[in-house]
Amino acid sequence: MSKLYVFDHPLIQHKLTYIRDKNTGTKEFRELVDEVATLMAYEITRDLPLKEVTIQTPVSEAKTKVVSGKKIGLIPILRAGLGMVDGMLKIIPAAKVGHVGLYRDPETLKPVEYYLKLPSDIEERELIVIDPMLATGGSASAAIQLLKEKGAKNIKLMCLIAAPEGVKRVQNDHDDVDIYVAAVDEKLNDHGYIVPGLGDAGDRLFGTK
Ligand code: PRP
Ligand code: URA
């Protein structure tokens, strides 16, 4: 059964407020998304398995721990997911990065695929699909489906803001995928935008309109 985790760390919540604010300009928006992505990466890796190793400190031998097990793959959904990649790589520098290009048709709100490039060993990796917005859930669900068709077995979804509709959609379509967000908002409006949300994540990150 898919679980929903809301990261309530005060620094994440504080920065999210300024990300939402319509008076926050592109430069600051980008910096804040990058910082929150680093903090969320710290939280989402909380359950990584450890193994014991023996090393020499300058004083003595020490039995201590390093991360073991599956390697990580980050899968940003283009475009807006790109804004979270560097922030995550700051603390997971060895992760490989695959790209899924999807845009949401403004009329039908259905995702349209235009690009796919993945690490060759995705079936052996723990994949984190990243996108700031989980609105109808169509894009995230389609991205996860593409990854499964390419052999992925272990997938998490990480978003800044989710609508309840998007959470339900992903949980229905992929009950093996846990969802990690900084906030679950009230609803979608008639244009499929999250309310109150942050507006159009891609446009705000890249200064387009
Ligand atoms: C946004 C966002 C998600 C999608 C969410 O991308 O980054 O990918 O919409 O909506 P959904 O849950 O209803 O599918 P958009 O389609 O605007 O493309 P862009 O990132 O290229 O701007
Ligand atoms: N995509 C966005 O960028 N924002 C929303 O609120 C919904 C979909």
mmCIF file of C-alpha atoms and ligand atoms in Angstrom:
data_model
loop_
_atom_site.group_PDB
_atom_site.id
_atom_site.type_symbol
_atom_site.label_atom_id
_atom_site.label_comp_id
_atom_site.label_asym_id
_atom_site.label_seq_id
_atom_site.Cartn_x
_atom_site.Cartn_y
_atom_site.Cartn_z
ATOM 1 C CA MET A 1 0.000 0.000 0.000
ATOM 2 C CA SER A 2 1.412 3.377 -1.061
ATOM 3 C CA LYS A 3 2.125 5.762 1.832
ATOM 4 C CA LEU A 4 2.064 9.558 1.837
ATOM 5 C CA TYR A 5 4.738 11.394 3.855
ATOM 6 C CA VAL A 6 4.557 15.146 4.461
ATOM 7 C CA PHE A 7 7.911 16.683 5.423
ATOM 8 C CA ASP A 8 7.046 19.101 8.213
ATOM 9 C CA HIS A 9 10.617 20.238 8.982
ATOM 10 C CA PRO A 10 10.421 23.960 9.927
ATOM 11 C CA LEU A 11 13.075 24.982 7.373
ATOM 12 C CA ILE A 12 11.190 23.220 4.573
ATOM 13 C CA GLN A 13 7.907 24.877 5.597
ATOM 14 C CA HIS A 14 9.566 28.304 5.950
ATOM 15 C CA LYS A 15 11.193 28.182 2.524
ATOM 16 C CA LEU A 16 8.018 26.824 0.927
ATOM 17 C CA THR A 17 6.169 29.952 2.060
ATOM 18 C CA TYR A 18 8.537 32.170 0.034
ATOM 19 C CA ILE A 19 8.410 29.762 -2.917
ATOM 20 C CA ARG A 20 4.605 30.172 -2.953
ATOM 21 C CA ASP A 21 4.720 33.983 -2.659
ATOM 22 C CA LYS A 22 3.909 35.607 -6.016
ATOM 23 C CA ASN A 23 6.332 38.449 -5.204
ATOM 24 C CA THR A 24 9.306 36.055 -5.167
ATOM 25 C CA GLY A 25 11.267 36.580 -8.402
ATOM 26 C CA THR A 26 12.899 33.963 -10.622
ATOM 27 C CA LYS A 27 16.373 34.108 -9.061
ATOM 28 C CA GLU A 28 15.144 33.725 -5.496
ATOM 29 C CA PHE A 29 12.521 31.138 -6.508
ATOM 30 C CA ARG A 30 15.213 28.997 -8.133
ATOM 31 C CA GLU A 31 17.501 29.286 -5.096
ATOM 32 C CA LEU A 32 14.714 28.377 -2.680
ATOM 33 C CA VAL A 33 13.603 25.341 -4.725
ATOM 34 C CA ASP A 34 17.236 24.209 -4.797
ATOM 35 C CA GLU A 35 17.559 24.584 -0.994
ATOM 36 C CA VAL A 36 14.280 22.779 -0.272
ATOM 37 C CA ALA A 37 15.311 19.967 -2.610
ATOM 38 C CA THR A 38 18.482 19.475 -0.537
ATOM 39 C CA LEU A 39 16.469 19.354 2.686
ATOM 40 C CA MET A 40 13.947 16.940 1.171
ATOM 41 C CA ALA A 41 16.772 14.734 -0.102
ATOM 42 C CA TYR A 42 18.040 14.529 3.477
ATOM 43 C CA GLU A 43 14.596 13.441 4.688
ATOM 44 C CA ILE A 44 13.837 10.972 1.882
ATOM 45 C CA THR A 45 17.139 9.124 2.391
ATOM 46 C CA ARG A 46 16.425 8.596 6.098
ATOM 47 C CA ASP A 47 15.788 4.843 5.601
ATOM 48 C CA LEU A 48 18.847 4.037 3.457
ATOM 49 C CA PRO A 49 20.430 0.824 4.743
ATOM 50 C CA LEU A 50 23.833 0.983 6.432
ATOM 51 C CA LYS A 51 26.609 -1.579 6.744
ATOM 52 C CA GLU A 52 29.423 -1.750 9.256
ATOM 53 C CA VAL A 53 33.010 -1.101 8.128
ATOM 54 C CA THR A 54 36.281 -0.937 9.999
ATOM 55 C CA ILE A 55 38.557 2.075 9.496
ATOM 56 C CA GLN A 56 41.551 3.625 11.255
ATOM 57 C CA THR A 57 41.062 7.026 12.868
ATOM 58 C CA PRO A 58 44.246 8.910 13.853
ATOM 59 C CA VAL A 59 43.698 7.432 17.337
ATOM 60 C CA SER A 60 42.549 3.825 16.900
ATOM 61 C CA GLU A 61 40.604 1.318 14.865
ATOM 62 C CA ALA A 62 36.869 2.105 14.647
ATOM 63 C CA LYS A 63 33.898 0.026 13.624
ATOM 64 C CA THR A 64 31.624 2.492 11.891
ATOM 65 C CA LYS A 65 28.956 2.719 9.165
ATOM 66 C CA VAL A 66 28.579 3.548 5.489
ATOM 67 C CA VAL A 67 25.543 3.488 3.215
ATOM 68 C CA SER A 68 25.036 0.087 1.594
ATOM 69 C CA GLY A 69 22.553 -1.571 -0.685
ATOM 70 C CA LYS A 70 20.826 -0.102 -3.688
ATOM 71 C CA LYS A 71 22.230 2.862 -5.542
ATOM 72 C CA ILE A 72 20.055 5.881 -6.194
ATOM 73 C CA GLY A 73 18.713 7.281 -9.459
ATOM 74 C CA LEU A 74 17.077 10.696 -9.700
ATOM 75 C CA ILE A 75 14.407 11.048 -12.370
ATOM 76 C CA PRO A 76 13.287 14.648 -12.874
ATOM 77 C CA ILE A 77 10.145 15.178 -14.944
ATOM 78 C CA LEU A 78 10.988 17.935 -17.465
ATOM 79 C CA ARG A 79 10.948 20.818 -17.218
ATOM 80 C CA ALA A 80 10.175 21.772 -13.665
ATOM 81 C CA GLY A 81 11.746 18.696 -12.028
ATOM 82 C CA LEU A 82 15.137 19.986 -13.236
ATOM 83 C CA GLY A 83 14.940 22.718 -10.617
ATOM 84 C CA MET A 84 15.296 20.139 -7.848
ATOM 85 C CA VAL A 85 18.142 18.022 -9.256
ATOM 86 C CA ASP A 86 21.207 20.029 -8.224
ATOM 87 C CA GLY A 87 19.896 20.512 -4.694
ATOM 88 C CA MET A 88 19.512 16.752 -4.301
ATOM 89 C CA LEU A 89 22.893 15.985 -5.870
ATOM 90 C CA LYS A 90 24.572 18.178 -3.249
ATOM 91 C CA ILE A 91 24.024 15.437 -0.681
ATOM 92 C CA ILE A 92 23.607 12.398 -2.981
ATOM 93 C CA PRO A 93 26.488 13.209 -5.358
ATOM 94 C CA ALA A 94 26.902 9.687 -6.739
ATOM 95 C CA ALA A 95 23.293 9.403 -7.906
ATOM 96 C CA LYS A 96 22.728 8.914 -11.618
ATOM 97 C CA VAL A 97 20.141 11.109 -13.313
ATOM 98 C CA GLY A 98 17.546 10.039 -15.896
ATOM 99 C CA HIS A 99 15.191 12.441 -17.645
ATOM 100 C CA VAL A 100 11.520 11.999 -18.514
ATOM 101 C CA GLY A 101 10.097 14.693 -20.782
ATOM 102 C CA LEU A 102 6.374 15.188 -20.287
ATOM 103 C CA TYR A 103 4.192 18.238 -20.662
ATOM 104 C CA ARG A 104 0.585 18.597 -19.729
ATOM 105 C CA ASP A 105 -1.733 19.449 -22.619
ATOM 106 C CA PRO A 106 -3.455 22.645 -21.435
ATOM 107 C CA GLU A 107 -6.840 21.586 -22.909
ATOM 108 C CA THR A 108 -7.071 17.922 -21.943
ATOM 109 C CA LEU A 109 -4.651 18.112 -18.935
ATOM 110 C CA LYS A 110 -3.272 14.775 -20.197
ATOM 111 C CA PRO A 111 0.522 14.234 -20.189
ATOM 112 C CA VAL A 112 2.341 14.160 -23.547
ATOM 113 C CA GLU A 113 5.708 12.333 -23.656
ATOM 114 C CA TYR A 114 8.547 13.943 -25.637
ATOM 115 C CA TYR A 115 11.822 12.670 -24.144
ATOM 116 C CA LEU A 116 13.202 9.679 -22.259
ATOM 117 C CA LYS A 117 16.827 9.013 -21.316
ATOM 118 C CA LEU A 118 17.564 6.712 -18.389
ATOM 119 C CA PRO A 119 20.622 5.181 -16.693
ATOM 120 C CA SER A 120 21.197 1.684 -18.145
ATOM 121 C CA ASP A 121 20.879 -0.047 -14.758
ATOM 122 C CA ILE A 122 17.595 1.410 -13.474
ATOM 123 C CA GLU A 123 16.322 -2.005 -12.393
ATOM 124 C CA GLU A 124 19.093 -2.131 -9.759
ATOM 125 C CA ARG A 125 18.540 1.399 -8.470
ATOM 126 C CA GLU A 126 16.215 3.011 -5.994
ATOM 127 C CA LEU A 127 14.600 5.674 -8.205
ATOM 128 C CA ILE A 128 13.276 9.000 -6.955
ATOM 129 C CA VAL A 129 10.928 10.660 -9.440
ATOM 130 C CA ILE A 130 11.023 14.417 -8.835
ATOM 131 C CA ASP A 131 8.608 17.142 -9.850
ATOM 132 C CA PRO A 132 7.622 20.239 -7.866
ATOM 133 C CA MET A 133 3.904 19.788 -8.640
ATOM 134 C CA LEU A 134 1.564 16.802 -8.274
ATOM 135 C CA ALA A 135 -1.708 18.228 -9.630
ATOM 136 C CA THR A 136 -4.033 15.764 -11.412
ATOM 137 C CA GLY A 137 -1.265 13.182 -11.029
ATOM 138 C CA GLY A 138 -1.329 12.404 -14.758
ATOM 139 C CA SER A 139 2.313 13.355 -15.367
ATOM 140 C CA ALA A 140 3.731 11.552 -12.330
ATOM 141 C CA SER A 141 1.658 8.441 -12.973
ATOM 142 C CA ALA A 142 2.747 8.324 -16.638
ATOM 143 C CA ALA A 143 6.422 8.852 -15.684
ATOM 144 C CA ILE A 144 6.266 6.013 -13.148
ATOM 145 C CA GLN A 145 4.575 3.759 -15.726
ATOM 146 C CA LEU A 146 7.365 4.486 -18.249
ATOM 147 C CA LEU A 147 10.001 3.603 -15.644
ATOM 148 C CA LYS A 148 8.232 0.345 -14.769
ATOM 149 C CA GLU A 149 8.034 -0.580 -18.472
ATOM 150 C CA LYS A 150 11.824 -0.066 -18.631
ATOM 151 C CA GLY A 151 12.350 -2.440 -15.701
ATOM 152 C CA ALA A 152 12.341 -0.191 -12.616
ATOM 153 C CA LYS A 153 11.298 -2.031 -9.455
ATOM 154 C CA ASN A 154 11.880 0.407 -6.645
ATOM 155 C CA ILE A 155 10.357 3.872 -7.108
ATOM 156 C CA LYS A 156 9.570 6.826 -4.832
ATOM 157 C CA LEU A 157 7.866 10.070 -5.853
ATOM 158 C CA MET A 158 8.998 13.400 -4.388
ATOM 159 C CA CYS A 159 7.126 16.676 -4.968
ATOM 160 C CA LEU A 160 6.981 20.076 -3.322
ATOM 161 C CA ILE A 161 3.207 20.505 -3.401
ATOM 162 C CA ALA A 162 0.481 17.943 -4.056
ATOM 163 C CA ALA A 163 -3.259 18.238 -4.613
ATOM 164 C CA PRO A 164 -5.384 15.528 -2.974
ATOM 165 C CA GLU A 165 -6.522 14.497 -6.484
ATOM 166 C CA GLY A 166 -2.908 13.830 -7.562
ATOM 167 C CA VAL A 167 -2.092 11.818 -4.459
ATOM 168 C CA LYS A 168 -5.184 9.648 -5.042
ATOM 169 C CA ARG A 169 -4.356 9.130 -8.713
ATOM 170 C CA VAL A 170 -0.786 7.971 -8.067
ATOM 171 C CA GLN A 171 -1.844 5.764 -5.151
ATOM 172 C CA ASN A 172 -4.549 4.171 -7.324
ATOM 173 C CA ASP A 173 -2.270 3.596 -10.315
ATOM 174 C CA HIS A 174 0.894 2.624 -8.403
ATOM 175 C CA ASP A 175 0.221 1.287 -4.933
ATOM 176 C CA ASP A 176 3.881 0.244 -4.588
ATOM 177 C CA VAL A 177 5.128 3.851 -4.857
ATOM 178 C CA ASP A 178 5.405 5.986 -1.709
ATOM 179 C CA ILE A 179 4.878 9.744 -2.087
ATOM 180 C CA TYR A 180 6.964 12.399 -0.279
ATOM 181 C CA VAL A 181 5.823 16.024 -0.302
ATOM 182 C CA ALA A 182 6.329 19.280 1.572
ATOM 183 C CA ALA A 183 2.595 20.113 1.508
ATOM 184 C CA VAL A 184 -0.799 18.781 0.483
ATOM 185 C CA ASP A 185 -2.951 21.701 -0.658
ATOM 186 C CA GLU A 186 -6.696 22.175 -0.778
ATOM 187 C CA LYS A 187 -7.757 21.364 -4.337
ATOM 188 C CA LEU A 188 -7.354 21.899 -8.084
ATOM 189 C CA ASN A 189 -9.004 24.824 -9.867
ATOM 190 C CA ASP A 190 -10.877 24.580 -13.202
ATOM 191 C CA HIS A 191 -7.586 24.821 -15.121
ATOM 192 C CA GLY A 192 -5.973 21.987 -13.155
ATOM 193 C CA TYR A 193 -3.794 24.341 -11.079
ATOM 194 C CA ILE A 194 -3.166 23.579 -7.436
ATOM 195 C CA VAL A 195 -4.939 25.948 -4.997
ATOM 196 C CA PRO A 196 -3.279 27.799 -3.338
ATOM 197 C CA GLY A 197 -0.152 26.160 -4.861
ATOM 198 C CA LEU A 198 2.617 28.290 -6.306
ATOM 199 C CA GLY A 199 1.423 28.907 -9.877
ATOM 200 C CA ASP A 200 3.222 27.405 -12.857
ATOM 201 C CA ALA A 201 6.400 25.815 -11.527
ATOM 202 C CA GLY A 202 8.185 25.636 -14.912
ATOM 203 C CA ASP A 203 7.425 29.274 -15.760
ATOM 204 C CA ARG A 204 8.505 30.509 -12.336
ATOM 205 C CA LEU A 205 11.760 28.494 -12.433
ATOM 206 C CA PHE A 206 12.773 29.435 -15.934
ATOM 207 C CA GLY A 207 11.214 32.901 -16.264
ATOM 208 C CA THR A 208 8.896 31.929 -19.144
ATOM 209 C CA LYS A 209 5.216 32.677 -19.472
HETATM 210 C C1 PRP B 1 3.749 20.727 -14.589
HETATM 211 C C2 PRP B 1 4.463 20.107 -13.408
HETATM 212 C C3 PRP B 1 4.111 18.662 -13.544
HETATM 213 C C4 PRP B 1 2.704 18.708 -14.105
HETATM 214 C C5 PRP B 1 1.746 18.435 -12.975
HETATM 215 O O1 PRP B 1 4.469 20.559 -15.753
HETATM 216 O O2 PRP B 1 5.842 20.370 -13.391
HETATM 217 O O3 PRP B 1 4.962 17.936 -14.404
HETATM 218 O O4 PRP B 1 2.506 20.033 -14.604
HETATM 219 O O5 PRP B 1 0.460 18.350 -13.445
HETATM 220 P P1 PRP B 1 -0.381 16.980 -13.432
HETATM 221 O O6 PRP B 1 -0.164 16.359 -12.096
HETATM 222 O O7 PRP B 1 -1.791 17.449 -13.625
HETATM 223 O O8 PRP B 1 0.097 16.121 -14.562
HETATM 224 P P2 PRP B 1 3.989 21.169 -17.154
HETATM 225 O O9 PRP B 1 3.119 20.200 -17.864
HETATM 226 O O10 PRP B 1 3.425 22.542 -16.934
HETATM 227 O O11 PRP B 1 5.319 21.228 -17.998
HETATM 228 P P3 PRP B 1 6.654 22.096 -17.787
HETATM 229 O O12 PRP B 1 7.344 21.537 -16.562
HETATM 230 O O13 PRP B 1 7.403 21.828 -19.017
HETATM 231 O O14 PRP B 1 6.275 23.540 -17.604
HETATM 232 N N1 URA B 2 1.550 22.471 -12.932
HETATM 233 C C1 URA B 2 2.058 23.565 -12.315
HETATM 234 O O1 URA B 2 3.155 24.032 -12.642
HETATM 235 N N2 URA B 2 1.330 24.128 -11.337
HETATM 236 C C2 URA B 2 0.131 23.653 -10.952
HETATM 237 O O2 URA B 2 -0.488 24.221 -10.038
HETATM 238 C C3 URA B 2 -0.379 22.528 -11.626
HETATM 239 C C4 URA B 2 0.347 21.940 -12.611
#
